[in-house]
Coordinates of C-alpha atoms and ligand atoms in Angstrom, one line a residue:
T275 CA 55.5 15.4 -109.5
L276 CA 53.3 12.1 -109.4
R277 CA 55.7 10.1 -111.4
D278 CA 58.6 11.1 -109.0
I279 CA 56.6 10.2 -106.1
T280 CA 55.4 6.9 -107.5
E281 CA 59.3 6.3 -108.7
R282 CA 60.2 7.0 -104.9
K283 CA 57.7 4.8 -103.5
R284 CA 58.7 2.1 -105.5
T285 CA 62.1 2.5 -104.4
E286 CA 61.3 2.6 -100.8
E287 CA 59.4 -0.6 -101.1
A288 CA 62.5 -2.2 -102.9
G289 CA 64.9 -0.9 -100.1
R290 CA 62.2 -2.1 -97.5
Q291 CA 62.0 -5.6 -99.3
H292 CA 65.7 -5.8 -99.5
Q293 CA 66.2 -5.0 -95.8
A294 CA 63.7 -7.8 -94.6
E295 CA 65.5 -10.3 -96.8
L296 CA 68.9 -9.4 -95.4
A297 CA 67.3 -9.5 -91.9
H298 CA 66.1 -13.0 -92.7
V299 CA 69.4 -14.2 -93.8
L300 CA 71.0 -13.1 -90.8
R301 CA 68.3 -14.6 -88.4
V302 CA 69.0 -17.9 -90.0
A303 CA 72.9 -17.2 -89.7
T304 CA 72.2 -16.4 -86.0
I305 CA 70.1 -19.5 -85.3
E306 CA 72.7 -21.7 -86.9
H307 CA 75.4 -20.1 -84.4
M308 CA 73.2 -20.4 -81.6
A309 CA 72.2 -23.9 -82.3
S310 CA 73.7 -25.6 -79.2
G311 CA 72.0 -23.2 -76.8
L312 CA 68.9 -24.0 -78.5
A313 CA 69.2 -27.7 -78.1
H314 CA 69.6 -27.3 -74.6
E315 CA 66.6 -25.1 -74.2
L316 CA 64.5 -27.9 -75.7
N317 CA 66.3 -30.5 -74.1
Q318 CA 65.3 -29.4 -70.7
P319 CA 61.3 -29.9 -71.1
L320 CA 61.9 -33.1 -73.2
T321 CA 64.4 -34.5 -70.2
A322 CA 61.6 -33.4 -67.6
I323 CA 59.1 -35.0 -69.7
A324 CA 61.1 -38.3 -69.8
N325 CA 61.5 -38.3 -66.2
E326 CA 58.0 -37.8 -65.2
V327 CA 56.5 -40.3 -67.8
E328 CA 59.2 -42.9 -66.4
A329 CA 58.1 -41.8 -62.6
C330 CA 54.5 -42.7 -63.5
A331 CA 55.3 -45.9 -65.1
T332 CA 57.1 -47.1 -62.2
Y333 CA 54.0 -46.2 -59.9
V334 CA 51.9 -48.4 -62.2
R335 CA 54.3 -51.1 -62.4
E336 CA 54.7 -51.4 -58.6
G337 CA 51.1 -51.2 -58.1
K338 CA 51.3 -48.2 -56.1
L339 CA 48.2 -46.2 -57.7
E340 CA 48.1 -43.0 -55.7
P341 CA 46.2 -40.8 -58.3
P342 CA 46.8 -37.6 -57.1
R343 CA 50.6 -38.3 -57.2
L344 CA 50.1 -39.8 -60.7
L345 CA 48.0 -36.8 -61.9
A346 CA 50.7 -34.1 -60.4
L347 CA 53.2 -35.8 -62.7
L348 CA 51.1 -36.0 -65.8
E349 CA 50.0 -32.4 -65.3
H350 CA 53.7 -31.4 -65.1
A351 CA 54.9 -33.5 -68.1
G352 CA 52.0 -31.8 -70.1
A353 CA 53.0 -28.5 -69.1
E354 CA 56.6 -29.2 -70.2
A355 CA 55.3 -30.5 -73.4
L356 CA 53.5 -27.3 -74.2
R357 CA 56.7 -25.5 -73.1
A358 CA 58.6 -27.2 -75.6
G359 CA 56.2 -26.7 -78.4
E360 CA 56.2 -23.0 -77.6
I361 CA 60.0 -23.0 -78.0
V362 CA 59.6 -24.6 -81.4
H363 CA 56.9 -22.2 -82.2
H364 CA 58.8 -19.2 -81.3
L365 CA 61.9 -20.5 -83.1
R366 CA 59.9 -21.1 -86.5
E367 CA 58.3 -17.6 -86.0
F368 CA 61.7 -16.2 -85.6
V369 CA 63.2 -17.7 -88.5
Q370 CA 60.3 -17.2 -90.9
R371 CA 58.7 -13.8 -90.3
S372 CA 59.9 -11.1 -92.9
P373 CA 57.3 -8.6 -93.5
A374 CA 57.3 -6.0 -90.5
R375 CA 54.0 -6.4 -88.2
I376 CA 53.7 -3.5 -86.0
E377 CA 51.7 -4.0 -82.7
T378 CA 51.7 -3.2 -79.1
T379 CA 54.6 -5.3 -77.4
D380 CA 56.2 -5.1 -73.6
L381 CA 59.9 -4.5 -74.0
S382 CA 60.5 -6.6 -71.0
K383 CA 58.9 -9.7 -72.7
V384 CA 61.1 -9.1 -75.8
V385 CA 64.2 -8.8 -73.6
H386 CA 63.4 -12.4 -71.9
N387 CA 62.7 -13.8 -75.4
A388 CA 66.0 -12.9 -76.7
I389 CA 68.1 -13.8 -73.5
Q390 CA 66.6 -17.3 -73.7
W391 CA 68.6 -18.1 -76.8
F392 CA 71.9 -17.5 -74.8
V393 CA 71.5 -19.1 -71.6
R394 CA 73.6 -22.1 -72.5
E395 CA 76.4 -20.0 -74.1
M396 CA 76.4 -17.7 -71.3
E397 CA 76.7 -20.3 -68.9
Q398 CA 79.6 -21.8 -70.6
A399 CA 81.4 -18.6 -70.8
Q400 CA 80.6 -17.8 -67.2
I401 CA 78.9 -14.8 -67.8
T402 CA 76.3 -13.4 -65.5
V403 CA 73.2 -11.4 -66.7
R404 CA 72.1 -8.5 -64.5
L405 CA 68.5 -7.8 -65.3
E406 CA 67.3 -4.3 -64.1
L407 CA 63.9 -4.4 -65.8
A408 CA 61.5 -1.1 -65.3
S409 CA 58.7 -2.2 -62.7
Q410 CA 55.9 -0.8 -65.1
E411 CA 55.2 -2.4 -68.4
L412 CA 56.9 -0.5 -71.1
R413 CA 54.4 -0.8 -74.1
V414 CA 56.5 0.0 -77.5
F415 CA 55.0 0.1 -80.9
A416 CA 57.1 -2.5 -82.7
D417 CA 57.4 -5.9 -84.8
R418 CA 58.3 -7.9 -81.7
I419 CA 60.3 -10.4 -83.8
Q420 CA 62.6 -7.9 -85.5
I421 CA 63.1 -6.1 -82.1
E422 CA 64.0 -9.6 -80.7
Q423 CA 66.4 -9.8 -83.5
V424 CA 68.0 -6.3 -82.6
I425 CA 68.5 -7.6 -79.2
V426 CA 69.9 -10.8 -79.9
N427 CA 72.5 -8.9 -82.2
I428 CA 73.5 -6.8 -79.6
L429 CA 73.9 -9.6 -76.8
Q430 CA 75.9 -11.7 -79.1
N431 CA 78.2 -8.9 -79.7
A432 CA 78.3 -8.5 -75.9
I433 CA 79.1 -12.0 -75.4
D434 CA 81.9 -12.0 -78.1
A435 CA 83.5 -9.1 -76.6
I436 CA 83.6 -10.5 -73.2
R437 CA 85.0 -14.0 -74.5
E438 CA 87.6 -11.8 -76.5
A439 CA 88.6 -9.9 -73.3
T440 CA 89.2 -13.5 -71.6
H441 CA 88.4 -12.3 -68.4
D442 CA 87.5 -15.4 -65.8
T443 CA 84.0 -14.0 -65.9
G444 CA 82.0 -11.3 -67.3
E445 CA 78.8 -9.4 -66.7
I446 CA 76.0 -8.1 -69.0
R447 CA 73.6 -5.5 -67.6
I448 CA 70.4 -5.1 -68.9
H449 CA 68.4 -2.2 -68.0
T450 CA 65.1 -0.8 -69.2
S451 CA 63.5 2.6 -68.4
R452 CA 61.2 5.4 -69.8
T453 CA 63.1 8.1 -71.3
D454 CA 61.9 11.9 -70.8
D455 CA 60.8 12.1 -74.2
G456 CA 58.4 9.0 -74.1
M457 CA 60.7 6.2 -75.6
G458 CA 61.1 2.9 -74.0
E459 CA 64.9 2.3 -73.7
V460 CA 67.0 -0.7 -73.2
T461 CA 70.7 -0.2 -72.1
I462 CA 73.0 -3.4 -72.6
S463 CA 76.1 -2.9 -71.0
D464 CA 79.2 -5.5 -71.1
T465 CA 82.5 -6.0 -69.4
G466 CA 84.1 -6.9 -72.7
T467 CA 87.2 -5.4 -74.9
G468 CA 85.2 -2.3 -75.6
F469 CA 85.6 -1.3 -79.3
R470 CA 88.8 0.4 -80.7
A471 CA 88.9 4.1 -81.1
G472 CA 88.8 4.0 -85.1
A473 CA 86.1 1.5 -85.0
A474 CA 83.5 4.0 -83.5
E475 CA 82.5 5.5 -86.7
R476 CA 82.2 2.2 -88.7
L477 CA 80.3 0.0 -86.3
Y478 CA 77.3 0.2 -88.5
E479 CA 78.8 0.0 -91.8
P480 CA 77.6 -3.1 -93.7
F481 CA 80.3 -6.1 -93.6
F482 CA 82.7 -4.3 -91.0
T483 CA 83.9 -6.7 -88.5
T484 CA 87.0 -7.2 -86.5
K485 CA 86.1 -10.8 -85.6
P486 CA 88.0 -13.6 -87.7
Q487 CA 84.3 -15.4 -88.3
G488 CA 82.3 -12.3 -88.3
M489 CA 79.6 -11.1 -90.8
G490 CA 79.5 -7.6 -90.0
M491 CA 75.9 -7.0 -90.6
G492 CA 74.6 -7.2 -87.2
L493 CA 74.6 -3.5 -86.3
A494 CA 74.0 -2.7 -90.2
I495 CA 70.8 -4.6 -90.0
S496 CA 69.7 -3.7 -86.3
R497 CA 70.0 0.1 -87.2
S498 CA 67.9 -0.2 -90.2
I499 CA 65.3 -2.1 -88.4
V500 CA 65.2 0.6 -85.4
E501 CA 65.0 3.3 -88.0
L502 CA 62.0 1.6 -89.5
H503 CA 60.4 1.8 -86.1
Q504 CA 61.5 5.5 -85.7
G505 CA 63.7 4.6 -82.8
R506 CA 67.3 5.1 -81.6
L507 CA 70.2 3.0 -81.6
S508 CA 73.7 4.0 -80.2
V509 CA 76.8 2.5 -79.1
A510 CA 79.4 3.9 -76.7
P511 CA 82.1 2.9 -74.2
S512 CA 80.3 1.7 -71.1
A513 CA 79.9 4.3 -68.1
A514 CA 81.5 1.5 -65.8
G515 CA 84.9 1.9 -67.4
A516 CA 85.8 -1.0 -69.5
G517 CA 83.4 -2.3 -71.9
T518 CA 80.6 -1.1 -74.3
A519 CA 77.0 0.2 -73.5
V520 CA 74.6 -0.1 -76.4
R521 CA 71.3 1.8 -76.1
L522 CA 68.1 0.8 -77.9
A523 CA 65.1 3.4 -77.8
L524 CA 61.6 2.6 -79.3
P525 CA 58.7 5.1 -79.3
L526 CA 56.2 4.1 -76.6
E527 CA 52.5 3.4 -77.4
E528 CA 51.6 6.4 -75.2
R529 CA 53.8 8.7 -77.0
V530 CA 52.4 7.5 -80.5
L531 CA 48.9 7.9 -79.3
R532 CA 49.9 11.3 -78.1
L533 CA 51.2 12.4 -81.6
T534 CA 48.3 10.9 -83.5
S535 CA 45.9 12.8 -81.2
A536 CA 47.8 16.0 -81.7
H537 CA 47.0 16.2 -85.4
S538 CA 43.2 15.6 -84.9
P539 CA 40.9 18.4 -83.2
P540 CA 41.3 18.4 -79.4
H541 CA 38.0 16.9 -78.0
K542 CA 36.4 17.8 -74.6
G543 CA 36.8 15.5 -71.6
G544 CA 39.8 13.8 -73.5
R545 CA 42.4 11.3 -71.9
H546 CA 44.7 12.1 -69.1
D547 CA 47.9 10.8 -68.8
G548 CA 48.7 8.4 -65.7
Ligands
ADP841 N1 79.5 -4.8 -77.4 C1 80.7 -4.7 -78.2 N2 82.1 -4.6 -77.8 C2 83.1 -4.6 -78.6 N3 83.2 -4.2 -79.9 C3 81.7 -4.4 -80.4 C4 80.6 -4.6 -79.5 N4 79.7 -4.6 -80.5 C5 79.8 -4.4 -81.7 N5 81.4 -4.2 -81.6 C6 82.3 -3.9 -82.9 O1 81.4 -3.7 -84.0 C7 81.6 -4.7 -85.1 C8 80.4 -4.9 -85.8 O2 79.5 -5.5 -85.3 P1 78.5 -6.5 -86.3 O3 78.0 -5.5 -87.0 O4 77.5 -7.0 -85.0 O5 79.2 -7.4 -86.9 P2 79.9 -8.8 -86.2 O6 79.5 -9.2 -84.9 O7 79.4 -9.9 -87.2 O8 81.5 -8.5 -86.1 C9 82.4 -5.9 -84.3 O9 83.0 -6.8 -85.3 C10 83.1 -5.4 -83.3 O10 84.2 -4.7 -83.6
MG842 MG1 77.2 -9.2 -84.3

């Protein structure tokens, strides 16, 4: 009946609201955890600006006014200031955004944004990242901040697992590709501890964690975000032997368009796939 439908809509809406709030809480907690890496990320452009401005001042003080040289330094300082601004802007967006905003998004770009938060932490833990990004753009329909959050969660787990394994060094391999069924896929494999046999069924359970400081919400939130996007998320032992491989797949824009046009009457001289 109509009332049932209204009731169900309301429940769904409340569920979405709840999911968005949890995702927000987790993002804030994640940022707190990553604060040192973030400080490093901001420090780089600020240090560059300070050095360049100082160099300009030295030139001027010594009366060596070479406009092209000064201009180059000033332009570089300006560019670095913009970069610092972008980092701050992205950080604000990452923390504040809660209602989903679905748009066409390049998956590789989201991967790059997510890695950015961990550069420092990975340097310290001597973890190398091997990037194997698809040569073509993988345009998916997604909320890029939410998907970035999913990838941040996966990367954080990979780093935790490598640290726990106490290898001298570790590697995270990030591979993107297009699947046969029209999805853009990111596979993130690590050389960490792997998960215990008994843990496999519980990984996505809210509050399931094997870490002393763990919250156990990373994969639970990630899964609900991916489900809202009609994507897939799976965690499996890595093909390489030790470690874990996490796969995230999202519908490609072209697939969504094809499904949509399948519902409308066919028209002559239509699109062709390329
Ligand atoms: N890459 C991984 N390698 C090994 N174990 C993992 C990995 N990713 C997740 N896990 C296991 O799944 C559990 C739940 O992960 P998550 O939901 O992100 O919560 P948390 O990271 O706070 O523990 C982890 O505590 C860990 O036992
Ligand atoms: Mg986690």
